[in-house]
XYZ file of C-alpha atoms in Angstrom:
478
model
C 126.584 102.286 110.064
C 124.045 103.080 107.327
C 122.711 106.615 107.332
C 121.067 108.852 104.776
C 122.521 112.064 103.401
C 122.245 113.708 106.792
C 118.625 114.736 106.248
C 116.994 111.349 106.720
C 115.296 110.723 110.044
C 116.821 108.368 112.604
C 115.180 105.188 113.782
C 115.519 103.334 110.464
C 117.030 99.889 110.077
C 117.718 98.868 106.481
C 118.063 95.143 105.839
C 119.138 93.610 102.565
C 118.586 90.085 101.324
C 122.016 89.155 102.614
C 121.381 90.595 106.061
C 121.675 93.887 107.875
C 123.031 96.733 105.792
C 123.034 99.124 108.711
C 121.157 100.737 111.566
C 120.567 104.366 112.452
C 120.226 104.543 116.238
C 117.571 106.442 118.135
C 119.201 108.525 120.870
C 117.636 109.931 124.017
C 117.479 113.361 122.409
C 115.497 112.176 119.389
C 112.042 113.582 118.766
C 108.881 111.495 118.689
C 109.126 109.211 115.674
C 107.697 105.808 114.840
C 110.191 102.951 115.035
C 110.333 101.015 111.771
C 112.637 98.927 109.607
C 113.133 98.858 105.845
C 113.886 95.547 104.125
C 114.985 95.067 100.523
C 113.217 92.097 98.935
C 114.088 92.394 95.228
C 116.221 94.381 92.786
C 117.279 94.323 89.152
C 119.838 91.596 88.567
C 118.305 89.245 91.151
C 117.891 85.646 90.054
C 114.499 83.995 89.549
C 114.627 80.867 91.705
C 112.274 78.727 89.598
C 113.900 79.584 86.247
C 117.685 78.984 86.181
C 119.498 81.698 84.243
C 116.634 84.205 84.445
C 117.174 87.541 86.198
C 115.016 90.588 86.888
C 115.723 93.228 84.214
C 113.122 95.888 84.979
C 110.599 96.395 87.776
C 107.258 97.927 86.868
C 106.417 101.367 88.224
C 103.086 99.930 89.351
C 102.376 99.507 93.036
C 104.100 96.606 94.817
C 101.622 94.997 97.209
C 102.593 93.394 100.514
C 101.126 91.000 103.074
C 102.919 89.315 105.987
C 106.395 89.978 104.591
C 105.602 88.793 101.057
C 105.698 91.278 98.184
C 103.939 90.714 94.841
C 105.072 92.756 91.829
C 105.303 92.630 88.037
C 108.634 92.813 86.230
C 110.486 91.913 83.041
C 113.232 89.293 82.857
C 116.208 88.323 80.726
C 117.655 84.849 80.296
C 116.110 81.585 81.406
C 113.880 79.309 79.434
C 110.794 78.582 81.530
C 107.658 80.483 82.523
C 107.057 82.086 79.150
C 110.675 82.400 78.048
C 113.263 85.173 78.097
C 111.847 88.675 78.015
C 108.420 87.610 79.296
C 106.495 89.941 81.568
C 105.781 88.099 84.788
C 104.121 88.461 88.144
C 106.496 87.566 90.981
C 106.461 86.953 94.698
C 109.417 87.796 96.917
C 110.166 87.890 100.617
C 112.890 89.156 102.921
C 114.613 85.787 102.608
C 115.718 86.812 99.135
C 113.883 84.154 97.106
C 112.040 85.412 94.025
C 109.630 83.010 92.333
C 107.224 83.319 89.417
C 103.551 83.588 90.253
C 102.307 83.810 86.671
C 103.901 84.556 83.306
C 102.581 86.042 80.089
C 101.973 83.418 77.411
C 101.636 80.397 79.709
C 98.368 78.483 80.028
C 96.246 76.921 82.764
C 95.116 73.274 82.567
C 91.814 74.457 81.085
C 93.566 76.431 78.349
C 93.354 79.956 79.756
C 96.376 81.783 78.300
C 97.676 84.435 80.681
C 98.309 87.924 79.334
C 100.366 90.720 80.915
C 99.397 91.165 84.576
C 98.869 94.696 85.898
C 97.726 96.166 89.212
C 98.202 93.027 91.307
C 96.845 93.063 94.873
C 97.795 90.536 97.563
C 95.319 89.968 100.411
C 94.148 86.969 102.416
C 96.780 84.727 100.810
C 95.363 85.300 97.313
C 96.326 87.557 94.416
C 94.105 89.415 91.979
C 95.215 91.333 88.903
C 94.045 92.777 85.604
C 94.831 90.612 82.577
C 95.223 93.187 79.828
C 95.095 90.848 76.821
C 92.012 88.948 77.935
C 90.065 91.876 79.401
C 89.578 90.137 82.739
C 90.267 90.372 86.438
C 91.968 87.169 87.556
C 92.201 85.623 91.045
C 94.639 82.909 92.148
C 95.907 81.570 95.505
C 99.400 82.888 96.246
C 100.987 79.437 96.508
C 99.177 77.900 93.537
C 100.933 76.656 90.412
C 99.263 78.600 87.561
C 100.137 75.807 85.134
C 98.322 73.238 87.295
C 95.556 75.381 88.790
C 92.563 76.905 87.069
C 92.271 80.625 87.934
C 89.045 82.307 88.970
C 87.955 84.861 86.392
C 86.343 87.514 88.581
C 84.866 89.263 85.571
C 85.476 88.697 81.850
C 84.856 91.203 79.086
C 82.171 90.175 76.619
C 81.060 87.298 78.841
C 80.051 88.383 82.370
C 76.491 89.813 82.603
C 76.043 93.240 84.206
C 73.694 93.219 87.213
C 70.414 95.101 86.710
C 71.122 95.728 83.013
C 69.348 92.938 81.089
C 71.148 91.821 77.962
C 74.325 93.774 78.789
C 77.758 92.250 79.447
C 80.831 94.026 80.739
C 82.977 95.629 78.057
C 86.770 95.387 77.858
C 87.281 98.829 79.392
C 88.462 97.683 82.826
C 90.811 99.769 84.912
C 91.834 99.549 88.592
C 90.233 97.260 91.150
C 90.278 96.659 94.896
C 90.644 93.359 96.755
C 90.552 92.504 100.471
C 91.033 88.721 100.364
C 87.282 88.188 100.231
C 85.615 90.517 97.751
C 86.773 92.249 94.568
C 85.585 95.820 93.944
C 85.874 96.947 90.343
C 84.796 99.549 87.831
C 82.848 98.136 84.888
C 81.357 99.570 81.715
C 78.557 98.502 79.397
C 78.543 98.599 75.588
C 77.588 102.306 75.641
C 80.479 103.193 77.932
C 78.274 103.845 80.983
C 80.277 103.263 84.161
C 79.359 101.541 87.399
C 81.052 100.204 90.539
C 80.543 96.501 91.265
C 81.584 93.992 93.912
C 82.110 90.292 93.400
C 81.891 88.190 96.555
C 81.897 84.434 96.078
C 80.083 83.730 92.835
C 77.822 86.775 93.013
C 78.329 90.235 91.510
C 76.280 93.059 92.957
C 75.938 96.668 91.900
C 77.252 99.340 94.249
C 76.356 102.280 91.982
C 75.677 102.714 88.279
C 74.053 105.185 85.852
C 70.652 104.592 87.508
C 71.783 105.353 91.082
C 70.519 108.700 92.463
C 73.391 110.991 93.405
C 74.409 110.929 97.092
C 76.376 114.196 96.810
C 75.197 117.194 98.797
C 73.677 119.693 96.377
C 73.996 117.268 93.484
C 71.135 116.299 91.171
C 70.505 113.455 88.768
C 72.320 110.138 88.873
C 75.855 108.753 89.041
C 77.706 109.511 85.794
C 81.207 108.108 86.429
C 83.321 106.183 88.941
C 87.039 105.555 89.408
C 89.776 104.185 91.695
C 88.015 101.530 93.835
C 89.430 100.474 97.220
C 88.190 97.782 99.617
C 89.560 96.444 102.915
C 87.822 94.323 105.552
C 84.462 95.020 103.936
C 84.984 98.797 103.957
C 85.065 100.470 100.550
C 85.683 103.819 98.907
C 86.013 105.234 95.381
C 85.834 108.442 93.374
C 82.561 109.338 91.678
C 80.698 112.114 89.898
C 77.065 112.726 88.982
C 75.207 114.162 85.998
C 75.144 117.634 87.603
C 78.980 117.638 87.803
C 79.046 117.151 91.592
C 82.039 114.946 92.375
C 84.056 113.616 95.276
C 84.830 110.538 97.371
C 82.147 108.009 98.326
C 82.838 105.640 101.216
C 81.117 102.866 103.149
C 82.797 102.135 106.483
C 80.669 98.996 106.973
C 79.003 100.709 109.946
C 75.410 100.372 108.790
C 75.244 103.947 107.485
C 75.818 102.968 103.870
C 77.619 104.755 101.057
C 78.088 108.498 101.570
C 80.398 111.351 100.513
C 83.324 112.069 102.843
C 84.695 114.926 100.693
C 83.424 116.628 97.559
C 84.339 119.418 95.180
C 83.535 122.828 96.616
C 84.024 121.787 100.240
C 86.454 124.026 102.143
C 89.875 122.526 102.786
C 91.016 122.315 106.422
C 93.104 125.308 107.445
C 91.455 127.721 105.025
C 93.819 126.880 102.143
C 91.078 126.895 99.517
C 88.271 124.630 98.315
C 88.484 121.100 96.967
C 88.346 120.748 93.203
C 89.541 117.187 92.524
C 90.769 114.107 94.359
C 93.291 111.295 94.173
C 92.714 107.713 95.271
C 91.503 106.921 98.786
C 92.698 104.286 101.271
C 90.753 103.060 104.338
C 91.759 101.392 107.595
C 89.312 101.073 110.483
C 88.004 104.493 111.509
C 90.202 106.420 109.054
C 90.461 107.201 105.350
C 93.363 109.001 103.675
C 93.336 110.646 100.258
C 94.865 113.326 98.063
C 92.815 116.470 97.462
C 93.398 119.363 95.038
C 92.099 122.895 95.374
C 90.430 125.102 92.781
C 92.779 128.092 92.782
C 95.663 128.616 92.754
C 96.464 125.290 91.157
C 98.377 122.984 93.480
C 99.330 119.333 93.527
C 97.149 117.178 95.762
C 97.547 117.714 99.501
C 97.201 114.730 101.847
C 94.123 114.553 104.094
C 92.895 112.240 106.856
C 89.185 111.656 107.448
C 87.950 110.161 110.751
C 84.613 108.415 110.348
C 83.521 108.375 113.998
C 83.855 112.146 114.339
C 83.368 113.244 110.725
C 86.501 115.405 110.984
C 88.938 116.114 108.170
C 92.598 116.909 108.923
C 95.432 118.019 106.655
C 98.344 115.625 107.149
C 100.570 117.620 104.831
C 99.972 120.696 102.702
C 101.947 123.783 101.677
C 101.647 125.183 105.229
C 103.399 122.158 106.802
C 107.171 122.096 107.241
C 109.158 119.189 105.826
C 110.662 117.116 108.679
C 114.271 118.144 109.354
C 114.195 121.070 106.936
C 113.357 124.764 107.020
C 111.118 124.556 103.953
C 107.471 123.619 103.505
C 105.925 120.938 101.359
C 105.292 122.057 97.787
C 103.572 119.146 96.077
C 102.372 115.596 96.550
C 102.719 112.730 94.123
C 101.388 109.208 93.912
C 98.558 108.159 96.205
C 98.776 107.930 100.005
C 98.363 104.548 101.689
C 97.287 103.761 105.256
C 98.355 100.740 107.331
C 99.120 100.057 110.969
C 97.940 103.493 112.061
C 100.422 105.199 109.729
C 100.215 106.897 106.334
C 102.914 106.639 103.638
C 103.047 109.329 100.957
C 105.411 110.962 98.470
C 105.945 114.713 98.468
C 108.286 117.484 97.307
C 109.645 120.499 99.199
C 110.260 124.132 98.276
C 112.207 125.695 96.697
C 114.333 122.698 95.660
C 111.444 120.411 94.665
C 113.256 117.375 96.069
C 110.954 114.362 96.337
C 110.781 112.141 99.380
C 108.790 109.384 101.062
C 107.257 110.346 104.396
C 105.527 108.445 107.183
C 102.756 110.035 109.249
C 101.639 108.664 112.627
C 97.905 108.983 113.263
C 98.442 108.481 117.007
C 100.505 111.625 117.593
C 100.534 113.482 114.260
C 104.309 113.180 113.816
C 105.952 113.189 110.371
C 109.089 111.181 109.598
C 111.199 111.178 106.433
C 111.873 107.643 105.191
C 114.057 108.480 102.182
C 114.544 111.357 99.718
C 115.898 111.758 96.213
C 119.702 112.255 96.394
C 119.931 110.351 99.690
C 122.476 107.563 99.883
C 120.218 104.614 100.678
C 121.136 100.922 100.687
C 124.583 101.883 99.362
C 123.312 103.851 96.346
C 122.041 107.340 95.547
C 118.260 107.544 95.121
C 117.090 109.160 91.863
C 113.336 108.484 91.794
C 110.395 106.577 93.275
C 107.817 104.255 91.782
C 104.101 104.946 91.701
C 102.272 103.772 94.796
C 98.593 103.159 95.221
C 96.315 102.776 98.218
C 96.869 98.999 98.333
C 100.605 99.459 99.043
C 100.082 99.019 102.814
C 98.543 96.192 104.828
C 98.792 95.319 108.509
C 101.920 97.086 109.743
C 103.778 96.989 106.401
C 104.116 99.083 103.233
C 105.733 98.236 99.917
C 107.595 100.779 97.790
C 109.975 101.023 94.825
C 113.171 103.047 94.390
C 115.316 103.941 91.396
C 119.015 104.743 91.805
C 121.445 106.881 89.827
C 123.402 103.787 88.712
C 120.313 102.425 86.934
C 119.314 99.909 89.604
C 115.690 99.452 90.619
C 114.679 97.848 93.910
C 111.641 96.982 96.030
C 111.421 97.414 99.803
C 109.082 96.695 102.677
C 108.637 99.192 105.512
C 107.576 97.454 108.709
C 106.237 99.447 111.644
C 107.621 97.861 114.805
C 104.892 96.311 116.935
C 107.026 94.558 119.546
C 109.227 97.295 120.937
C 110.446 96.806 124.532
C 111.777 100.374 124.786
C 108.265 101.694 124.083
C 107.396 101.336 127.765
C 104.388 103.672 127.668
C 102.855 101.788 124.711
C 102.221 104.802 122.477
C 103.922 103.190 119.464
C 106.889 105.584 119.665
C 110.329 105.633 121.267
C 110.736 108.994 122.981
C 112.229 110.396 126.227
C 108.812 109.870 127.825
C 109.558 106.147 127.824
C 112.363 106.755 130.352
C 109.851 108.063 132.875
C 107.509 105.199 132.026
C 110.284 102.665 132.684
C 110.974 104.184 136.130
C 107.281 103.871 136.958
C 107.254 100.284 135.675
C 110.306 99.453 137.808
C 108.779 100.942 140.941
C 105.521 99.056 140.401
C 107.208 95.864 139.131
C 105.123 96.088 135.937
C 105.801 93.902 132.883
C 107.301 96.805 130.906
C 110.193 96.847 133.390
C 111.592 93.590 131.992
C 113.901 94.798 129.204
C 116.216 91.779 128.918
C 113.498 89.144 128.604
C 114.452 87.099 131.670
C 110.975 87.425 133.180
C 112.226 89.485 136.126
C 112.198 93.167 137.014
C 115.661 94.011 138.354
C 118.151 96.935 138.310
C 120.033 95.374 135.361
C 116.920 95.954 133.242
C 117.837 99.643 133.235
C 121.002 98.910 131.236
C 118.931 96.795 128.837
C 116.421 99.628 128.488
C 119.205 102.028 127.421
C 120.435 99.496 124.848
C 116.911 98.897 123.542
C 116.212 102.612 123.404
C 119.389 103.460 121.463
C 118.798 100.529 119.096
C 115.487 102.124 118.162
C 113.814 98.739 118.435
């Protein structure tokens, strides 16, 4: 049976490309924790299916992005002869079935002669992939299943070519950075020839300005106009990004697509929840439905970014994890937060360290009940190896009920995994998304009322033998 180092939370099923590595059961005495599984989809040494002899030699520390069980990531290869040749940097797709195929490779060309450069910051959404082409100074968009050698890509924006909206005679410069993509629109930061920044959205063939140097500041107490933007995120038409104005007011701007427009949800100088100080700076933001999650830093004393949850409908801000919160399963508090939190399926994934050991770990927070669960920590034995480090995640790491993440091991291996939050869980008889002792009472009620949740063996009937099936389902942790 696969388990962590004794500190890792129960309720985790780890599946490798060859099948089940092991399961940690969820007993009747377990606390409230989300049921989820972790699946390995790629690791160094894996073969590239469409290039015989090629293997993955190094996986980028950039964010792996996931949709419907498919992970897109960039990596280096050795061996092989196709798709740009040995040593080429490529963008790959992989799934739990264990097949890794090339999406696009540096140095190859489209039918129209577009030569692909190194691909960074790929995002998968709506069955399409977007990324930043470093060599060509462009954001590129391509259907996930398309052959890049037989399909012409869509150049979302191209440095030195694409005109800037509302700035006559100006074209975007080559200074592109991150972008957001939701399967429909691309949200990106662009600069003009003078280095002035703006946030823009391309939808279809049109590019519209969200904010630029001429936009009056929306920050409370701020004056002047927008002076800088960073870290765009977009999902289902909702968007958010970091911004600052000419009076040095700065914070997070968000549009929840609720008709209220773009507005600050947190800004420097605002008090942090719990009286732990005032905000000074922010990390990237991620949105899902009524919620946004982000990292926020205080003014003094200096501290790595805490993790906060903003609820749009109520305007409330909650600390998910800060230095006052105890690490799950330990007697120490959190001491620092790294990477950028991501929200998906009503859960938040983030990386943090504890005190006084400063051991990093990945943690999962449930919005429904506020519970925290440890997924994996440095020095844990995970998937048969000892974890030594994590890869950088961004807000696009989660989608639907899945998250993608990267691990490094002490033997030099690197691997990519998908966390999937269980949605079909028969032991969750009260439907709260968790498997807890409360589900036992809920099953009794379902049995007495002949409700659908009583049927634990799937035979369509509610009978006494469903109780035995409920115990099995409960201990399996779904």
